[in-house]
């Protein structure tokens, strides 16, 4: 059944009002008629089966038929801090990261980040990024849409990191040394209530200066397998492994 | 150090001869001069540090200085059978799958595959695909380049599957039911010497008919986390989890 995230204001006691692009999707893309059922997600994470009552060109009214008792959210909060990569790689990370259960994304300007967005570009990008994570959340049947923060500096990221229980960063050098810290040993010491922050560098990774700063501020350097991963692959490896560890590996759950 | 995969014929006792596109890369992209060191990978998986001796427009001669004692190959052979997806998604799967350690790729024509390549297109695609996995292998410092087989039917895939010890397929329905088979429980019963074949459907997944055929032929349906993944994300989740399980999770290694 097709899902739509409906903002707080759209929820009445027994009815839901859908506005904006989703109306077009219901009308033109899905070609739903009155009486059809959809799933509406509430910003608080709950979801309900709703029956379409009135479909017009600019709004859709639906009746709440049944609240669902479902939750496919990753049981542990994982925020991905991504050093700004080239081209549209960040869009790939946001889309796939959302499918894989990321709780939030923090883009940051790393020393080796080549791109640099001015305020105007930043705002345009954020609108597009939020559309991508909303659609990915609907597609993967998530109960919540990940938050995307505006781009910050590494210094600011380090300040923000005090809000997290487990602070990790992928360091390419870890994939090359023999006495590396295994990602498994790190996750074995993580409990489900911990908030994880995992930082991925841009192309070329973190500079030694950045790595030192991160180490000095309680970040653990981890490797994500022995192969050198592209920046956009690293976040996906981390999220897939965390999902596997906490959702698929029985002995750890 | 930059890596180049050199075909069997390029290897002498003490020297390596590089031909083709890598010559351009050495000359024009890296702008190497005689005396510079590179790493050359032998098709058998070994690698050696080589010093550039003679660089011409169409060939490069290098001296083998030191054989390396390194191996970052996934310790278990994983072949990904991918139902032909739309657009250039297969290229993404090949590139990322190579970084994540896939041993081989088998594209197949699934019931719900929309694309259908004729022989000519197939050949052109294979050339491009092999370029992608070669570059991804070099970039991720792999010792071997994954094999890409030509596209086959599901029937042929089932015949081929007899060569594998563990036969899995990602079935969307598994992500929706509560008594699913966890991917972790599956991997816990896999040993490092097993050859794994993991089949991923195209957009829309496997048809019930295909799923039945796979079940009848000893394939286990698995879920890859509780969220519905896009086809190109499923293969990456599976490979990252297998890498995590066998390379990063100490208790299992």
Coordinates of C-alpha atoms in Angstrom, one line a residue:
Chain A
X1 CA 0.0 0.0 0.0
X2 CA 1.3 3.5 -0.9
X3 CA 2.6 5.6 1.9
X4 CA 2.5 9.3 2.5
X5 CA 4.1 11.3 5.3
X6 CA 1.5 13.9 6.4
X7 CA 2.6 16.9 8.4
X8 CA 1.3 17.5 11.9
X9 CA -1.2 20.1 10.7
X10 CA -2.8 17.6 8.3
X11 CA -4.0 15.3 11.1
X12 CA -7.6 15.6 12.5
X13 CA -9.2 13.3 14.9
X14 CA -10.7 11.0 12.3
X15 CA -9.5 12.5 9.1
X16 CA -6.2 13.4 7.3
X17 CA -5.8 16.2 4.9
X18 CA -3.0 15.8 2.3
X19 CA -1.7 18.9 0.4
X20 CA 1.2 19.7 -1.9
X21 CA 3.1 17.3 -4.2
X22 CA 1.5 14.1 -2.7
X23 CA -1.9 15.3 -4.1
X24 CA -0.4 15.1 -7.6
X25 CA 1.1 11.7 -6.8
X26 CA -2.3 10.4 -5.6
X27 CA -4.2 11.9 -8.5
X28 CA -1.9 11.6 -11.5
X29 CA 0.8 9.0 -10.6
X30 CA -1.2 6.4 -8.6
X31 CA -4.6 7.5 -10.2
X32 CA -6.4 6.6 -7.0
X33 CA -10.1 7.1 -6.8
X34 CA -12.3 7.7 -3.7
X35 CA -12.5 4.6 -1.6
X36 CA -8.9 3.5 -2.2
X37 CA -6.7 2.9 0.8
X38 CA -3.3 4.4 1.5
X39 CA -1.1 4.5 4.6
X40 CA -0.4 7.8 6.2
X41 CA 2.6 8.4 8.4
X42 CA 2.3 10.8 11.3
X43 CA 5.5 12.8 12.2
X44 CA 5.5 11.2 15.6
X45 CA 6.2 7.8 13.9
X46 CA 2.7 6.3 14.0
X47 CA 1.0 5.2 10.8
X48 CA -2.6 4.5 9.9
X49 CA -4.5 2.9 7.0
X50 CA -6.7 5.7 5.6
X51 CA -9.5 5.6 3.0
X52 CA -9.6 8.3 0.4
X53 CA -12.9 10.4 0.8
X54 CA -12.5 13.5 -1.4
X55 CA -9.8 13.9 -4.1
X56 CA -9.5 17.4 -5.7
X57 CA -6.7 19.0 -7.7
X58 CA -5.1 20.6 -4.7
X59 CA -6.1 18.5 -1.7
X60 CA -7.0 15.0 -0.6
X61 CA -9.3 14.1 2.4
X62 CA -8.9 10.6 3.8
X63 CA -10.6 8.9 6.8
X64 CA -8.4 7.2 9.4
X65 CA -9.6 3.5 9.3
X66 CA -7.0 1.7 11.4
X67 CA -3.9 2.7 13.3
X68 CA -1.0 0.3 12.5
X69 CA 1.2 -1.3 15.0
X70 CA 4.4 -1.5 13.0
X71 CA 7.9 -0.2 13.4
X72 CA 10.7 -0.8 11.0
X73 CA 13.0 1.9 12.4
X74 CA 16.6 0.9 13.1
X75 CA 16.5 0.1 16.9
X76 CA 19.5 2.4 17.5
X77 CA 19.9 6.0 16.5
X78 CA 22.7 6.5 14.0
X79 CA 23.6 9.9 12.7
X80 CA 25.8 10.1 9.7
X81 CA 28.2 13.1 9.4
X82 CA 29.4 13.2 5.8
X83 CA 32.3 15.3 4.6
X84 CA 30.9 17.1 1.5
X85 CA 31.7 14.9 -1.5
X86 CA 31.9 15.8 -5.2
X87 CA 29.0 15.9 -7.6
X88 CA 25.7 14.2 -6.6
X89 CA 27.3 11.6 -4.3
X90 CA 25.6 13.2 -1.2
X91 CA 22.2 12.5 -2.8
X92 CA 23.1 8.8 -3.2
X93 CA 24.2 8.7 0.5
X94 CA 21.0 10.4 1.6
X95 CA 18.8 8.1 -0.4
X96 CA 20.6 4.8 0.4
X97 CA 21.3 5.9 4.0
X98 CA 17.6 6.5 4.5
X99 CA 16.7 3.1 3.2
X100 CA 19.3 1.6 5.6
X101 CA 17.8 3.3 8.6
X102 CA 19.8 6.5 9.3
X103 CA 18.3 8.7 11.9
X104 CA 19.9 12.0 10.7
X105 CA 22.6 13.4 8.4
X106 CA 25.0 16.2 9.1
X107 CA 26.9 17.3 6.0
X108 CA 30.2 19.0 6.9
X109 CA 32.9 21.0 5.2
X110 CA 36.1 18.9 5.5
X111 CA 39.6 20.0 4.8
X112 CA 39.6 17.9 1.7
X113 CA 36.1 18.8 0.5
X114 CA 36.4 20.3 -2.9
X115 CA 32.8 21.7 -3.1
X116 CA 31.8 24.7 -1.1
X117 CA 28.2 25.9 -1.1
X118 CA 27.2 29.5 -0.5
X119 CA 24.0 30.2 1.5
X120 CA 21.7 30.3 -1.5
X121 CA 23.0 27.0 -3.0
X122 CA 22.8 25.5 0.5
X123 CA 19.1 26.3 0.8
X124 CA 18.3 25.0 -2.7
X125 CA 20.2 21.8 -1.9
X126 CA 18.4 21.3 1.4
X127 CA 15.0 21.4 -0.3
X128 CA 16.1 18.8 -2.8
X129 CA 17.8 16.7 -0.1
X130 CA 14.6 16.7 2.0
X131 CA 12.6 15.5 -1.0
X132 CA 15.0 12.6 -1.5
X133 CA 14.9 11.4 2.1
X134 CA 11.1 11.8 2.2
X135 CA 10.7 9.6 -0.9
X136 CA 13.2 7.1 0.3
X137 CA 11.4 6.9 3.7
X138 CA 8.1 6.2 1.9
X139 CA 9.7 3.7 -0.4
X140 CA 11.4 1.7 2.3
X141 CA 8.2 1.9 4.5
X142 CA 10.0 3.8 7.3
X143 CA 8.0 5.4 10.1
X144 CA 10.2 8.5 10.3
X145 CA 12.0 10.8 7.9
X146 CA 15.6 11.4 8.7
X147 CA 16.6 14.9 9.6
X148 CA 19.2 16.7 7.4
X149 CA 21.1 19.4 9.1
X150 CA 22.7 22.3 7.3
X151 CA 26.4 22.0 6.4
X152 CA 28.8 22.8 9.3
X153 CA 32.5 23.0 9.9
X154 CA 34.6 20.2 11.5
X155 CA 35.0 22.5 14.6
X156 CA 31.2 22.8 14.9
X157 CA 30.8 19.1 14.3
X158 CA 33.1 18.4 17.2
X159 CA 31.1 20.7 19.4
X160 CA 27.8 18.9 18.3
X161 CA 29.4 15.5 19.0
X162 CA 29.0 16.0 22.7
X163 CA 25.4 15.1 22.3
X164 CA 26.3 11.5 21.2
X165 CA 27.3 8.5 23.3
X166 CA 29.4 6.8 20.6
X167 CA 31.6 8.9 18.3
X168 CA 33.2 7.1 15.4
X169 CA 35.0 8.1 12.3
X170 CA 36.1 6.1 9.3
X171 CA 39.9 6.4 8.8
X172 CA 41.4 5.0 5.7
X173 CA 44.7 4.4 7.4
X174 CA 42.8 1.9 9.7
X175 CA 42.1 -0.3 6.7
X176 CA 45.8 -0.5 6.0
X177 CA 47.3 -1.3 9.4
X178 CA 47.2 -4.7 11.0
X179 CA 46.4 -3.6 14.6
X180 CA 43.2 -1.9 13.5
X181 CA 40.1 -1.5 15.7
X182 CA 37.5 -3.9 14.2
X183 CA 34.1 -2.4 13.7
X184 CA 32.7 -5.5 15.3
X185 CA 34.5 -4.9 18.6
X186 CA 33.2 -1.4 18.6
X187 CA 29.6 -2.4 18.0
X188 CA 29.8 -5.1 20.6
X189 CA 30.4 -2.4 23.2
X190 CA 27.4 -0.3 22.0
X191 CA 24.0 -0.6 23.6
X192 CA 20.7 -0.1 21.9
X193 CA 20.0 3.1 23.8
X194 CA 23.3 4.8 22.7
X195 CA 23.2 7.6 20.2
X196 CA 25.9 6.8 17.5
X197 CA 27.6 9.5 15.5
X198 CA 29.6 8.2 12.6
X199 CA 31.8 10.6 10.6
X200 CA 32.9 9.8 7.0
X201 CA 35.5 12.0 5.3
X202 CA 35.1 13.3 1.7
X203 CA 37.2 11.9 -1.2
X204 CA 40.7 11.6 0.1
X205 CA 39.4 11.0 3.6
X206 CA 40.2 13.0 6.7
X207 CA 43.5 14.9 6.9
X208 CA 45.9 13.9 9.7
X209 CA 45.2 17.2 11.4
X210 CA 41.4 16.4 11.4
X211 CA 42.0 12.8 12.5
X212 CA 44.1 14.2 15.4
X213 CA 41.3 16.6 16.4
X214 CA 38.7 13.9 16.3
X215 CA 40.9 11.6 18.4
X216 CA 41.5 14.4 20.9
X217 CA 37.7 14.8 21.2
X218 CA 36.8 11.2 22.0
X219 CA 36.2 9.9 18.5
X220 CA 37.3 6.3 17.8
X221 CA 38.8 5.6 14.4
X222 CA 37.3 2.5 12.8
X223 CA 37.9 0.5 9.7
X224 CA 35.0 -0.7 7.5
X225 CA 36.5 -3.8 6.2
X226 CA 40.1 -4.1 4.8
X227 CA 39.3 -2.7 1.3
X228 CA 39.5 1.0 0.6
X229 CA 36.0 2.3 0.1
X230 CA 34.9 5.3 -1.8
X231 CA 33.4 8.0 0.5
X232 CA 29.8 7.3 -0.6
X233 CA 30.3 3.5 0.0
X234 CA 31.6 4.0 3.6
X235 CA 28.4 5.4 5.1
X236 CA 26.4 2.6 3.5
X237 CA 28.8 -0.1 4.8
X238 CA 28.5 1.4 8.3
X239 CA 24.7 1.6 8.2
X240 CA 24.3 -1.9 6.7
X241 CA 26.6 -3.4 9.3
X242 CA 24.8 -1.7 12.1
X243 CA 21.4 -2.9 10.8
X244 CA 22.9 -6.4 10.4
X245 CA 24.4 -6.3 13.9
X246 CA 21.3 -5.1 15.7
X247 CA 18.5 -6.4 13.5
X248 CA 19.7 -9.6 11.8
X249 CA 22.3 -11.1 14.1
X250 CA 20.3 -12.9 16.7
X251 CA 23.1 -13.5 19.2
X252 CA 23.5 -9.7 19.6
X253 CA 19.8 -8.8 19.7
Chain B
X1 CA 50.8 3.8 -4.4
X2 CA 48.8 3.6 -7.7
X3 CA 47.7 0.0 -8.7
X4 CA 47.4 -1.5 -12.1
X5 CA 46.1 -5.0 -13.0
X6 CA 48.5 -6.4 -15.5
X7 CA 47.3 -9.3 -17.7
X8 CA 49.1 -12.7 -17.6
X9 CA 51.0 -12.0 -20.8
X10 CA 52.5 -8.8 -19.3
X11 CA 54.5 -10.6 -16.7
X12 CA 58.1 -11.6 -17.3
X13 CA 60.5 -13.0 -14.7
X14 CA 61.8 -9.6 -13.5
X15 CA 59.8 -7.2 -15.6
X16 CA 56.2 -6.2 -16.2
X17 CA 54.9 -4.7 -19.5
X18 CA 51.9 -2.5 -19.3
X19 CA 49.8 -1.8 -22.4
X20 CA 46.4 -0.3 -23.3
X21 CA 44.6 2.4 -21.3
X22 CA 46.8 2.1 -18.2
X23 CA 49.7 3.5 -20.3
X24 CA 47.7 6.7 -20.8
X25 CA 46.9 6.7 -17.1
X26 CA 50.5 6.4 -16.1
X27 CA 51.6 9.0 -18.7
X28 CA 48.9 11.6 -18.7
X29 CA 46.8 11.2 -15.6
X30 CA 49.5 10.3 -13.0
X31 CA 52.3 11.9 -15.0
X32 CA 54.8 9.4 -13.7
X33 CA 58.5 9.5 -14.8
X34 CA 61.0 6.7 -15.0
X35 CA 62.0 5.6 -11.5
X36 CA 58.6 6.1 -10.0
X37 CA 57.1 3.1 -8.1
X38 CA 53.7 1.5 -8.8
X39 CA 51.9 -1.6 -7.6
X40 CA 51.2 -4.2 -10.3
X41 CA 48.6 -6.9 -9.6
X42 CA 49.0 -10.3 -11.2
X43 CA 45.8 -12.1 -12.3
X44 CA 46.6 -14.9 -9.8
X45 CA 46.1 -12.4 -7.0
X46 CA 49.7 -11.6 -6.1
X47 CA 50.9 -8.0 -6.2
X48 CA 54.4 -6.5 -6.5
X49 CA 56.0 -3.0 -6.2
X50 CA 57.4 -2.2 -9.6
X51 CA 59.7 0.6 -10.6
X52 CA 59.0 2.3 -14.0
X53 CA 61.9 1.8 -16.4
X54 CA 60.8 2.9 -19.8
X55 CA 57.6 4.9 -20.5
X56 CA 56.6 5.4 -24.1
X57 CA 53.3 6.5 -25.6
X58 CA 52.0 3.0 -26.0
X59 CA 53.8 0.9 -23.5
X60 CA 55.4 1.0 -20.0
X61 CA 58.2 -1.3 -18.8
X62 CA 58.6 -1.7 -15.1
X63 CA 61.0 -3.8 -13.0
X64 CA 59.6 -6.0 -10.3
X65 CA 61.2 -4.8 -7.1
X66 CA 59.3 -6.6 -4.3
X67 CA 56.5 -9.1 -4.1
X68 CA 53.9 -7.9 -1.6
X69 CA 52.5 -10.2 1.1
X70 CA 49.0 -8.6 1.2
X71 CA 45.5 -9.8 0.8
X72 CA 42.4 -7.7 1.2
X73 CA 40.1 -10.2 -0.6
X74 CA 36.9 -11.1 1.2
X75 CA 37.7 -14.4 2.9
X76 CA 34.6 -16.0 1.5
X77 CA 33.5 -16.2 -2.1
X78 CA 30.3 -14.3 -2.7
X79 CA 28.7 -14.3 -6.2
X80 CA 25.9 -11.7 -6.7
X81 CA 23.2 -12.7 -9.1
X82 CA 21.4 -9.5 -10.0
X83 CA 18.0 -9.3 -11.8
X84 CA 18.5 -6.7 -14.6
X85 CA 17.5 -3.4 -13.1
X86 CA 16.6 -0.2 -14.9
X87 CA 19.0 2.5 -16.2
X88 CA 22.6 2.5 -14.9
X89 CA 21.8 0.8 -11.6
X90 CA 23.8 -2.3 -12.5
X91 CA 26.9 -0.1 -12.9
X92 CA 26.4 1.2 -9.4
X93 CA 26.0 -2.4 -8.1
X94 CA 29.1 -3.5 -10.0
X95 CA 31.2 -0.6 -8.7
X96 CA 30.1 -0.7 -5.1
X97 CA 29.9 -4.5 -5.1
X98 CA 33.5 -4.7 -6.2
X99 CA 34.6 -2.3 -3.4
X100 CA 32.7 -4.5 -0.9
X101 CA 34.5 -7.6 -2.1
X102 CA 32.2 -9.5 -4.4
X103 CA 33.9 -12.5 -6.2
X104 CA 31.7 -12.5 -9.3
X105 CA 28.5 -11.0 -10.7
X106 CA 25.8 -12.9 -12.7
X107 CA 23.2 -10.5 -14.3
X108 CA 19.9 -12.3 -15.0
X109 CA 16.7 -11.6 -16.9
X110 CA 14.0 -11.8 -14.2
X111 CA 10.3 -11.9 -14.9
X112 CA 10.0 -8.3 -13.6
X113 CA 13.1 -7.0 -15.4
X114 CA 12.0 -4.3 -17.8
X115 CA 15.2 -4.0 -19.8
X116 CA 16.2 -6.6 -22.3
X117 CA 19.5 -6.5 -24.0
X118 CA 20.2 -7.9 -27.5
X119 CA 23.5 -9.6 -28.2
X120 CA 25.1 -6.5 -29.5
X121 CA 24.1 -4.3 -26.6
X122 CA 25.1 -7.1 -24.2
X123 CA 28.7 -7.2 -25.7
X124 CA 29.0 -3.4 -25.4
X125 CA 27.7 -3.4 -21.9
X126 CA 30.2 -6.2 -20.8
X127 CA 33.1 -4.1 -22.0
X128 CA 31.9 -1.1 -20.0
X129 CA 31.1 -3.3 -17.0
X130 CA 34.6 -4.9 -17.0
X131 CA 36.2 -1.5 -17.1
X132 CA 34.1 -0.4 -14.0
X133 CA 35.1 -3.5 -11.9
X134 CA 38.7 -3.2 -12.9
X135 CA 38.9 0.5 -11.8
X136 CA 36.9 -0.3 -8.6
X137 CA 39.3 -3.1 -7.9
X138 CA 42.3 -0.9 -8.3
X139 CA 40.7 1.9 -6.3
X140 CA 39.8 -0.4 -3.4
X141 CA 43.2 -2.1 -3.5
X142 CA 41.8 -5.5 -4.3
X143 CA 44.0 -8.4 -5.4
X144 CA 41.5 -9.7 -7.9
X145 CA 39.0 -8.3 -10.3
X146 CA 35.5 -9.8 -10.0
X147 CA 34.2 -11.9 -12.9
X148 CA 31.1 -10.6 -14.7
X149 CA 29.1 -13.3 -16.5
X150 CA 26.8 -12.6 -19.5
X151 CA 23.1 -12.3 -18.7
X152 CA 21.3 -15.5 -18.3
X153 CA 17.7 -16.6 -17.6
X154 CA 16.3 -17.6 -14.2
X155 CA 16.2 -21.3 -15.4
X156 CA 19.9 -21.1 -16.3
X157 CA 20.7 -19.4 -13.0
X158 CA 19.1 -22.3 -11.2
X159 CA 21.2 -24.8 -13.1
X160 CA 24.3 -22.8 -12.4
X161 CA 23.4 -22.6 -8.7
X162 CA 24.4 -26.3 -8.2
X163 CA 28.0 -25.0 -8.2
X164 CA 27.4 -23.2 -4.9
X165 CA 27.2 -24.4 -1.3
X166 CA 24.9 -21.6 0.0
X167 CA 22.1 -20.4 -2.2
X168 CA 20.2 -17.3 -1.0
X169 CA 17.7 -14.9 -2.4
X170 CA 16.4 -11.6 -1.0
X171 CA 12.6 -11.8 -0.9
X172 CA 10.8 -8.6 -0.1
X173 CA 8.0 -10.5 1.6
X174 CA 10.6 -11.7 4.2
X175 CA 11.0 -8.1 5.3
X176 CA 7.3 -7.9 6.0
X177 CA 6.6 -11.0 7.9
X178 CA 7.4 -11.6 11.6
X179 CA 8.6 -15.2 11.4
X180 CA 11.3 -14.2 8.9
X181 CA 14.7 -16.0 8.5
X182 CA 17.3 -13.6 9.9
X183 CA 20.3 -13.0 7.7
X184 CA 22.5 -13.4 10.8
X185 CA 21.2 -17.0 11.5
X186 CA 21.9 -17.8 7.9
X187 CA 25.5 -16.5 8.0
X188 CA 26.1 -18.2 11.4
X189 CA 25.7 -21.5 9.6
X190 CA 28.1 -20.6 6.8
X191 CA 31.7 -21.6 6.8
X192 CA 34.6 -19.6 5.2
X193 CA 35.1 -22.4 2.6
X194 CA 31.5 -22.2 1.4
X195 CA 30.7 -20.6 -2.0
X196 CA 27.8 -18.2 -1.5
X197 CA 25.4 -17.3 -4.3
X198 CA 23.0 -14.4 -3.4
X199 CA 20.2 -13.6 -5.8
X200 CA 18.6 -10.1 -5.8
X201 CA 15.5 -9.4 -7.9
X202 CA 15.0 -6.4 -10.1
X203 CA 12.7 -3.5 -9.2
X204 CA 9.5 -5.1 -7.9
X205 CA 11.5 -8.1 -6.7
X206 CA 11.0 -11.8 -7.6
X207 CA 7.6 -12.9 -8.8
X208 CA 5.9 -15.5 -6.5
X209 CA 6.5 -18.0 -9.4
X210 CA 10.2 -17.3 -9.3
X211 CA 10.3 -17.4 -5.5
X212 CA 8.7 -20.9 -5.7
X213 CA 11.2 -22.1 -8.2
X214 CA 14.1 -20.8 -6.1
X215 CA 12.6 -22.5 -3.0
X216 CA 12.2 -25.8 -4.9
X217 CA 15.8 -25.6 -5.9
X218 CA 17.4 -25.2 -2.4
X219 CA 17.5 -21.4 -2.2
X220 CA 16.8 -19.9 1.2
X221 CA 14.8 -16.7 1.2
X222 CA 16.4 -14.1 3.4
X223 CA 15.5 -10.6 4.6
X224 CA 18.1 -7.8 4.6
X225 CA 16.8 -5.8 7.5
X226 CA 13.1 -4.9 8.1
X227 CA 13.0 -2.0 5.7
X228 CA 12.2 -2.4 2.0
X229 CA 15.4 -1.8 0.1
X230 CA 15.8 -0.7 -3.6
X231 CA 17.2 -3.5 -5.7
X232 CA 20.6 -1.7 -6.0
X233 CA 20.8 -1.3 -2.2
X234 CA 20.0 -5.0 -1.5
X235 CA 23.2 -6.4 -3.0
X236 CA 25.3 -3.8 -1.1
X237 CA 23.6 -4.5 2.2
X238 CA 24.3 -8.3 1.7
X239 CA 28.0 -7.7 0.8
X240 CA 28.6 -5.2 3.6
X241 CA 27.0 -7.6 6.1
X242 CA 29.0 -10.5 4.9
X243 CA 32.2 -8.4 5.1
X244 CA 31.2 -7.2 8.6
X245 CA 30.4 -10.8 9.7
X246 CA 33.6 -12.4 8.5
X247 CA 36.1 -9.5 8.6
X248 CA 35.0 -7.2 11.4
X249 CA 33.1 -9.3 13.9
X250 CA 35.8 -10.9 16.0
X251 CA 33.6 -13.5 17.7
X252 CA 32.9 -15.0 14.3
X253 CA 36.4 -14.8 12.8

